[in-house]
Amino acid sequence: MSYFDAASSAPLHPVARQALLASLDEGWADPARLYREGRRARMLLDAAREAAAEAVGCRADELTFMSSGTRAVHTGVAGALAGRRRVGRHLIVSVVEHSSVLHAAEAWEASGGEVTTVAVDRAGAVAVEAYEAAVRPDTALACLQSANHEVGTEQPVAEVAEVCRAAGVPLLVDAAQSLGWAAVEGPWSLLAASAHKWGGPSGVGLLAVRKGVRFAVQGPVDERESGRAAGFENLPAIVAAAASLRAVRAEAAQEAVRLRELTERIRARVPQLVPDVEVVGDPVRRLPGVVTFSCLYVDGETLLHELDRAGFSVSSGSSCTSSTLTPSHVLRAMGVLSEGNVRVSLPVGTPAEEVERFLSVLPGTVAVVREKLGAPVAVPAAVVGDGDSLVVDALGRRCPIPVIELAKRIGDVPVGATVRVLSDDEAARLDIPAWCEMRGQEYVGEEPADRGSAYLVRRLS
């Protein structure tokens, strides 16, 4: 079985396993106690904090161990906003942030705060100028991920951090996806990360708060971890997290070159091997091991199941794989195709042979899924005739059926005429315009309908 979902959770690094087992014997005592076992535990905790702080690029007394990356984000956002409540109640986030950041923003807005959401381009990147324009005198905090978890696009964190510093606004960076590869550059103020993303154990997060940043802990204050993380430290997991972070950083430069070559191979060959595919994300500024693409006329859930049967574990941002039946907020914000979406994120040490096997299996797998759904092989040839419109009723049918029906019927109208697609599937709002761009047809727009919406497409060829 080839595990290609490291962006969700990386396999436990061998160094993490060794450190975890060793610290179970040595680090079980309370590090706050003064007897021998407590002092030994305190030494392990202090050494882990020093190692993690070195990797983050901060002082040891600026770093707090949390119970998860999500808890680190929530604590960081809440503490920074509370610490600057006299400045104002304005928060800035990007539209493609991890759900932990977006949920924190929703909670802030529900409590009476104001949130500005910065858009991204089709590659998933924010513009530095957009953050600069969003900053106001009452801005208390800005948040920006270092790299996107779904498409791998790296964000201009250092440039945005400079903008925020000039305006006197702290910047919180979600570095969960990138910290295993390198420290985050620029004058950021707060940073959150999660150990299981780089091969450490789950249940360990990091929160770094630079000296001078106004920060007010919310909720009951505990005497541990500078009052920012209540409860007894999971010392074995913390030691394993710090040890594995140091280990993956030592391997990062060489491994990044190798994984980047493998993902470039996937980016280049998938469109050659599989027709009607859109590779998404920035082609240059991207994480080494992540590549994402979307396949027209494919049910994402079925595709993932078929790939799993073929021995490949991948993930997807398609609405078909979601209980909400709405496409990924990242793909939606980018305006790219969401149906049949596949994210391949290669763990450290992935053999090139496994990538080649994936490329050999993928075309046949996609073809099988498309055949099951009755997808068209190609756009029908032009016809000559009168009439200027045609209605395709796809109400009650989920992705990718509305787009498949559109593709089948576009040839039934003459060039210059329109097809009106009726759909109550949220994904159609994203996938029909994406199909038009891929197929050289004109997306006219959306109109209200008795049920769902009507999407108008004009045939150009």
Coordinates of C-alpha atoms in Angstrom, one line a residue:
M1 CA 0.0 0.0 0.0
S2 CA 1.4 3.4 -1.0
Y3 CA 0.5 6.1 1.5
F4 CA 0.3 9.5 -0.4
D5 CA -1.5 11.6 2.2
A6 CA 1.3 13.1 4.3
A7 CA -0.2 16.5 4.3
S8 CA -3.0 15.1 6.5
S9 CA -0.7 13.2 8.8
A10 CA 2.9 12.0 8.1
P11 CA 4.0 8.5 9.1
L12 CA 5.8 8.4 12.5
H13 CA 9.5 9.2 11.9
P14 CA 11.9 6.5 13.2
V15 CA 13.6 9.0 15.4
A16 CA 10.2 9.9 16.9
R17 CA 9.5 6.3 17.7
Q18 CA 12.9 5.9 19.4
A19 CA 12.6 9.1 21.4
L20 CA 9.0 8.2 22.4
L21 CA 10.0 4.8 23.7
A22 CA 13.0 6.1 25.5
S23 CA 11.2 8.9 27.2
L24 CA 8.4 6.6 28.4
D25 CA 11.0 5.1 30.7
E26 CA 12.8 8.4 31.6
G27 CA 10.1 11.1 31.4
W28 CA 7.1 9.8 33.3
A29 CA 7.5 12.0 36.4
D30 CA 6.1 15.5 37.0
P31 CA 8.7 18.0 35.6
A32 CA 7.5 20.5 38.2
R33 CA 8.8 18.4 41.1
L34 CA 12.2 18.8 42.7
Y35 CA 13.0 15.2 43.4
R36 CA 15.3 13.2 41.1
E37 CA 12.7 11.8 38.8
G38 CA 11.1 15.2 38.5
R39 CA 14.4 16.9 37.7
R40 CA 15.1 14.3 35.0
A41 CA 11.7 14.9 33.4
R42 CA 12.4 18.7 33.6
M43 CA 15.7 18.2 31.8
L44 CA 13.9 16.3 29.0
L45 CA 11.2 19.0 28.7
D46 CA 13.8 21.8 28.6
A47 CA 15.9 20.0 26.0
A48 CA 12.8 19.4 23.9
R49 CA 11.8 23.1 24.1
E50 CA 15.3 24.2 23.2
A51 CA 15.4 21.9 20.1
A52 CA 11.9 23.0 18.9
A53 CA 12.6 26.7 19.5
E54 CA 15.8 26.4 17.4
A55 CA 13.9 24.8 14.6
V56 CA 11.1 27.4 14.8
G57 CA 13.6 30.3 15.0
C58 CA 12.5 31.7 18.3
R59 CA 13.7 31.8 21.9
A60 CA 12.9 28.8 24.1
D61 CA 10.9 31.0 26.6
E62 CA 8.7 32.1 23.6
L63 CA 7.6 28.6 22.8
T64 CA 4.7 26.7 24.4
F65 CA 3.8 23.0 23.8
M66 CA 0.0 22.5 23.2
S67 CA -2.2 19.5 22.9
S68 CA -2.6 19.9 19.1
G69 CA -2.0 22.3 16.2
T70 CA -5.6 23.3 16.3
R71 CA -5.4 24.2 20.0
A72 CA -2.3 26.2 19.3
V73 CA -4.1 28.2 16.6
H74 CA -7.2 28.8 18.7
T75 CA -5.1 29.9 21.7
G76 CA -2.9 32.1 19.6
V77 CA -5.8 33.9 17.9
A78 CA -7.8 34.3 21.1
G79 CA -4.8 35.5 23.2
A80 CA -3.5 38.0 20.6
L81 CA -7.0 39.5 20.0
A82 CA -7.6 39.8 23.7
G83 CA -4.2 41.3 24.3
R84 CA -4.9 44.0 21.8
R85 CA -8.5 44.6 22.5
R86 CA -7.8 48.3 23.2
V87 CA -6.5 48.7 19.7
G88 CA -9.6 47.4 18.1
R89 CA -11.6 44.3 17.2
H90 CA -10.6 43.8 13.5
L91 CA -9.1 40.5 12.4
I92 CA -7.6 39.7 8.9
V93 CA -7.4 36.2 7.5
S94 CA -7.0 34.7 4.0
V95 CA -9.8 32.9 2.4
V96 CA -7.8 29.7 2.1
E97 CA -6.7 29.3 5.7
H98 CA -7.0 26.0 7.5
S99 CA -10.4 25.4 9.1
S100 CA -8.9 26.0 12.6
V101 CA -8.1 29.6 11.7
L102 CA -11.4 30.1 9.9
H103 CA -13.4 28.6 12.9
A104 CA -11.5 31.0 15.2
A105 CA -12.4 33.9 12.9
E106 CA -16.1 32.8 12.9
A107 CA -16.1 32.7 16.7
W108 CA -14.5 36.1 16.9
E109 CA -17.1 37.5 14.5
A110 CA -20.0 35.9 16.5
S111 CA -18.7 37.7 19.6
G112 CA -18.9 41.1 17.9
G113 CA -15.6 41.3 16.2
E114 CA -15.0 42.2 12.6
V115 CA -13.2 40.0 10.1
T116 CA -11.8 40.9 6.7
T117 CA -11.1 37.9 4.4
V118 CA -8.4 38.4 1.8
A119 CA -8.9 36.7 -1.6
V120 CA -6.4 34.6 -3.5
D121 CA -5.5 34.2 -7.2
R122 CA -6.2 31.1 -9.3
A123 CA -3.0 29.6 -8.0
G124 CA -4.1 30.0 -4.4
A125 CA -1.8 32.8 -3.4
V126 CA -2.6 36.0 -1.7
A127 CA -1.3 39.4 -2.9
V128 CA 0.9 41.3 -0.4
E129 CA -0.9 44.5 -1.5
A130 CA -4.3 42.9 -0.5
Y131 CA -3.0 42.5 3.1
E132 CA -1.6 46.0 3.1
A133 CA -5.0 47.3 1.9
A134 CA -6.9 45.3 4.6
V135 CA -4.9 46.7 7.5
R136 CA -6.8 49.4 9.4
P137 CA -6.0 51.5 12.5
D138 CA -8.3 49.1 14.6
T139 CA -6.7 45.9 13.2
A140 CA -5.8 43.7 16.2
L141 CA -4.4 40.7 14.4
A142 CA -3.6 39.3 10.9
C143 CA -3.3 35.5 10.1
L144 CA -1.6 33.9 7.1
Q145 CA -0.7 30.2 6.5
S146 CA 2.9 29.6 5.4
A147 CA 1.7 27.1 2.7
N148 CA -1.7 25.7 1.7
H149 CA -2.7 22.3 3.0
E150 CA -4.7 21.4 -0.1
V151 CA -2.8 22.6 -3.1
G152 CA 0.7 23.2 -1.7
T153 CA 1.0 26.8 -2.7
E154 CA 3.4 28.8 -0.5
Q155 CA 2.3 32.2 0.7
P156 CA 4.4 35.4 0.7
V157 CA 4.7 35.3 4.5
A158 CA 7.9 37.3 4.9
E159 CA 6.6 40.2 2.7
V160 CA 3.2 40.2 4.5
A161 CA 5.0 40.1 7.9
E162 CA 7.0 43.2 6.9
V163 CA 3.7 45.0 5.9
C164 CA 2.2 44.0 9.3
R165 CA 5.3 45.1 11.2
A166 CA 5.3 48.5 9.5
A167 CA 1.6 48.9 10.5
G168 CA 2.2 47.7 14.1
V169 CA 0.0 44.7 13.6
P170 CA 1.0 41.2 14.8
L171 CA 1.0 38.4 12.3
L172 CA 0.1 34.8 13.3
V173 CA 1.5 32.2 10.9
D174 CA 0.0 28.7 10.6
A175 CA 3.2 26.8 9.7
A176 CA 1.8 23.3 10.1
Q177 CA 2.6 22.3 6.5
S178 CA 6.0 23.9 6.1
L179 CA 7.8 23.8 9.5
G180 CA 9.3 20.3 8.8
W181 CA 11.0 21.8 5.7
A182 CA 12.3 25.1 6.9
A183 CA 11.9 27.9 9.4
V184 CA 9.4 30.6 8.5
E185 CA 11.1 33.7 7.3
G186 CA 10.2 37.3 8.2
P187 CA 9.2 39.2 11.3
W188 CA 6.1 37.2 12.3
S189 CA 4.7 37.6 15.8
L190 CA 3.0 34.3 16.5
L191 CA 3.4 30.9 15.0
A192 CA 1.5 27.6 15.3
A193 CA 2.4 24.1 14.1
S194 CA 1.5 20.5 14.6
A195 CA 3.9 17.6 15.2
H196 CA 2.0 14.9 13.3
K197 CA 2.5 16.9 10.1
W198 CA 6.3 16.4 10.1
G199 CA 6.4 12.8 11.4
G200 CA 6.0 13.4 15.2
P201 CA 3.3 11.9 17.3
S202 CA -0.2 13.3 17.2
G203 CA -1.4 15.3 20.2
V204 CA 1.5 17.8 20.2
G205 CA 1.2 21.4 18.9
L206 CA 3.6 24.3 19.1
L207 CA 2.7 28.0 19.8
A208 CA 5.4 30.6 19.6
V209 CA 4.7 34.1 20.8
R210 CA 7.5 36.6 20.3
K211 CA 8.5 38.8 23.2
G212 CA 6.8 42.2 23.0
V213 CA 3.5 40.8 21.5
R214 CA 0.6 41.7 23.7
F215 CA -1.0 38.4 24.7
A216 CA -3.8 37.7 27.2
V217 CA -4.5 34.0 28.0
Q218 CA -8.2 33.2 27.8
G219 CA -9.9 30.9 30.3
P220 CA -8.5 29.6 33.6
V221 CA -4.8 30.1 33.9
D222 CA -2.6 27.1 34.7
E223 CA 0.8 27.2 36.3
R224 CA 2.3 25.0 33.5
E225 CA 3.6 26.2 30.1
S226 CA 3.6 29.9 31.0
G227 CA -0.1 29.6 31.7
R228 CA -0.9 29.1 28.1
A229 CA -1.6 25.4 28.1
A230 CA -3.4 23.9 31.1
G231 CA -2.7 20.3 32.3
F232 CA 0.1 17.9 32.7
E233 CA 2.5 17.8 29.8
N234 CA 2.6 14.8 27.6
L235 CA 6.3 14.6 28.0
P236 CA 7.1 11.5 25.9
A237 CA 5.2 12.9 23.0
I238 CA 6.8 16.3 23.3
V239 CA 10.3 14.8 23.4
A240 CA 9.4 12.7 20.3
A241 CA 8.0 15.7 18.5
A242 CA 11.1 17.8 19.1
A243 CA 13.5 15.0 18.2
S244 CA 11.7 14.2 15.0
L245 CA 11.5 17.9 14.0
R246 CA 15.3 18.1 14.4
A247 CA 15.7 14.9 12.4
V248 CA 13.5 15.9 9.4
R249 CA 15.1 19.3 9.3
A250 CA 18.5 17.6 8.9
E251 CA 17.1 15.6 6.0
A252 CA 15.0 18.4 4.5
A253 CA 17.4 20.0 2.0
Q254 CA 18.2 16.8 0.2
E255 CA 14.8 15.2 0.5
A256 CA 13.0 18.4 -0.7
V257 CA 15.0 18.2 -4.0
R258 CA 14.0 14.5 -4.5
L259 CA 10.3 14.9 -3.6
R260 CA 10.1 18.1 -5.8
E261 CA 11.3 16.1 -8.7
L262 CA 8.7 13.4 -8.1
T263 CA 5.8 15.9 -7.8
E264 CA 7.0 17.7 -10.9
R265 CA 6.9 14.3 -12.7
I266 CA 3.2 13.9 -11.6
R267 CA 2.3 17.5 -12.5
A268 CA 3.8 17.1 -16.0
R269 CA 2.6 13.6 -16.8
V270 CA -1.0 13.4 -15.4
P271 CA -2.3 15.8 -18.1
Q272 CA -0.5 13.8 -20.7
L273 CA -1.9 10.5 -19.5
V274 CA -5.4 11.5 -18.5
P275 CA -7.6 13.8 -20.7
D276 CA -9.6 16.7 -19.2
V277 CA -7.4 17.3 -16.1
E278 CA -6.6 20.6 -14.4
V279 CA -3.5 20.7 -12.3
V280 CA -4.0 23.3 -9.6
G281 CA -1.8 25.3 -7.3
D282 CA 1.3 27.5 -7.9
P283 CA 3.7 25.6 -10.3
V284 CA 6.8 27.2 -8.7
R285 CA 6.2 28.5 -5.1
R286 CA 4.9 25.2 -3.6
L287 CA 5.7 22.6 -1.0
P288 CA 8.1 19.9 -2.2
G289 CA 5.8 16.9 -1.8
V290 CA 2.3 18.1 -2.7
V291 CA 0.6 18.0 -6.1
T292 CA -3.2 18.4 -6.7
F293 CA -5.3 17.9 -9.8
S294 CA -8.9 17.7 -10.7
C295 CA -10.5 15.4 -13.3
L296 CA -13.6 16.4 -15.3
Y297 CA -16.6 14.0 -15.3
V298 CA -15.3 12.1 -12.2
D299 CA -17.0 11.5 -8.8
G300 CA -14.2 12.3 -6.3
E301 CA -15.4 9.7 -3.7
T302 CA -15.6 6.9 -6.3
L303 CA -12.1 7.8 -7.6
L304 CA -10.6 7.7 -4.1
H305 CA -12.2 4.3 -3.4
E306 CA -10.9 3.0 -6.7
L307 CA -7.4 4.3 -6.0
D308 CA -7.5 2.8 -2.5
R309 CA -8.4 -0.6 -4.1
A310 CA -5.4 -0.2 -6.4
G311 CA -3.2 0.4 -3.3
F312 CA -2.9 4.2 -3.1
S313 CA -4.1 6.4 -0.2
V314 CA -4.8 9.9 -1.4
S315 CA -7.2 12.6 -0.3
S316 CA -9.6 15.0 -2.1
G317 CA -11.2 18.4 -1.9
S318 CA -14.2 17.3 -4.0
S319 CA -17.7 18.0 -2.6
C320 CA -18.5 14.3 -3.4
T321 CA -16.1 13.2 -0.6
S322 CA -17.6 15.7 1.9
S323 CA -20.5 15.2 4.3
T324 CA -21.5 18.8 3.5
L325 CA -21.7 18.2 -0.2
T326 CA -20.0 21.5 -0.8
P327 CA -16.6 21.8 -2.5
S328 CA -13.4 22.6 -0.6
H329 CA -13.3 26.2 0.5
V330 CA -9.8 26.4 -1.0
L331 CA -10.8 25.2 -4.4
R332 CA -13.8 27.4 -4.4
A333 CA -11.8 30.4 -3.5
M334 CA -9.3 29.7 -6.3
G335 CA -12.1 29.3 -8.8
V336 CA -10.7 26.0 -10.1
L337 CA -12.4 22.7 -11.0
S338 CA -13.4 20.8 -7.8
E339 CA -14.9 17.6 -9.2
G340 CA -12.6 14.5 -9.3
N341 CA -10.1 16.3 -7.1
V342 CA -7.0 14.3 -6.0
R343 CA -4.3 15.6 -3.6
V344 CA -1.1 13.6 -3.6
S345 CA 1.2 14.4 -0.7
L346 CA 4.3 12.3 -0.6
P347 CA 5.9 11.3 2.7
V348 CA 9.6 11.6 3.3
G349 CA 11.3 8.6 1.7
T350 CA 8.7 7.8 -0.9
P351 CA 10.4 5.6 -3.6
A352 CA 10.2 6.8 -7.2
E353 CA 8.9 3.4 -8.1
E354 CA 5.7 4.0 -6.2
V355 CA 5.1 7.3 -8.1
E356 CA 5.6 5.5 -11.4
R357 CA 3.2 2.8 -10.3
F358 CA 0.6 5.5 -9.5
L359 CA 1.0 7.1 -12.9
S360 CA 0.5 3.7 -14.5
V361 CA -2.6 3.0 -12.6
L362 CA -4.3 6.4 -12.7
P363 CA -5.4 6.6 -16.3
G364 CA -7.3 3.3 -16.2
T365 CA -8.8 4.1 -12.9
V366 CA -10.2 7.5 -14.1
A367 CA -11.5 5.8 -17.3
V368 CA -13.4 3.2 -15.2
V369 CA -15.0 5.9 -13.1
R370 CA -15.9 8.0 -16.1
E371 CA -17.4 5.0 -17.8
K372 CA -19.6 4.2 -14.8
L373 CA -20.9 7.7 -14.8
G374 CA -21.6 7.7 -18.5
A375 CA -19.2 10.6 -19.2
P376 CA -18.6 11.8 -22.8
V377 CA -15.4 10.8 -24.5
A378 CA -15.2 14.2 -26.2
V379 CA -17.3 17.3 -26.9
P380 CA -19.8 16.5 -29.6
A381 CA -19.3 17.9 -33.1
A382 CA -21.1 21.1 -34.1
V383 CA -24.6 20.9 -35.5
V384 CA -26.4 23.3 -37.7
G385 CA -29.9 24.3 -36.7
D386 CA -32.3 26.9 -35.5
G387 CA -33.1 27.7 -31.9
D388 CA -31.0 29.6 -29.5
S389 CA -31.2 27.7 -26.2
L390 CA -31.6 24.3 -24.5
V391 CA -32.4 23.4 -20.9
V392 CA -30.5 20.7 -19.1
D393 CA -32.4 19.6 -15.9
A394 CA -29.8 18.2 -13.5
L395 CA -31.8 19.0 -10.3
G396 CA -31.3 16.5 -7.5
R397 CA -28.1 15.1 -9.2
R398 CA -24.8 15.6 -7.5
C399 CA -21.3 16.2 -8.9
P400 CA -20.1 15.5 -11.5
I401 CA -23.5 14.7 -13.2
P402 CA -24.5 18.3 -14.0
V403 CA -21.2 18.9 -15.8
I404 CA -21.5 15.5 -17.6
E405 CA -25.0 16.4 -18.8
L406 CA -23.8 19.8 -20.0
A407 CA -20.9 18.2 -21.9
K408 CA -23.3 15.7 -23.6
R409 CA -25.8 18.4 -24.7
I410 CA -23.6 21.3 -25.7
G411 CA -23.4 19.9 -29.2
D412 CA -27.2 20.0 -29.5
V413 CA -27.3 23.8 -29.9
P414 CA -25.7 25.8 -32.7
V415 CA -22.6 27.9 -32.1
G416 CA -23.7 31.1 -30.4
A417 CA -26.7 29.5 -28.7
T418 CA -26.9 28.9 -25.0
V419 CA -27.4 25.9 -22.7
R420 CA -29.3 26.5 -19.4
V421 CA -28.2 24.0 -16.7
L422 CA -30.6 23.7 -13.8
S423 CA -28.8 22.4 -10.7
D424 CA -29.2 22.5 -6.9
D425 CA -25.7 21.2 -6.2
E426 CA -23.4 23.8 -4.7
A427 CA -20.4 22.3 -6.6
A428 CA -22.0 23.3 -10.0
R429 CA -21.4 27.0 -9.1
L430 CA -17.6 26.2 -9.3
D431 CA -17.4 23.3 -11.8
I432 CA -19.5 24.7 -14.7
P433 CA -17.4 27.8 -15.1
A434 CA -14.3 25.7 -14.7
W435 CA -15.5 23.4 -17.5
C436 CA -16.2 26.3 -19.7
E437 CA -12.7 27.6 -19.3
M438 CA -11.2 24.1 -20.0
R439 CA -13.4 23.6 -23.0
G440 CA -13.3 27.0 -24.6
Q441 CA -17.0 27.8 -24.1
E442 CA -18.4 31.0 -22.6
Y443 CA -19.8 31.0 -19.1
V444 CA -22.6 33.7 -19.2
G445 CA -23.6 33.6 -15.5
E446 CA -26.0 32.3 -12.9
E447 CA -29.7 33.1 -12.6
P448 CA -32.2 32.2 -9.8
A449 CA -34.5 29.3 -10.5
D450 CA -37.5 27.8 -8.8
R451 CA -35.1 25.2 -7.3
G452 CA -31.4 25.7 -7.1
S453 CA -29.9 27.9 -9.8
A454 CA -29.7 28.1 -13.6
Y455 CA -26.2 28.3 -15.1
L456 CA -26.0 29.8 -18.6
V457 CA -23.3 28.6 -21.1
R458 CA -22.9 29.9 -24.6
R459 CA -21.4 27.6 -27.2
L460 CA -18.4 29.2 -28.9
S461 CA -17.0 26.1 -30.8

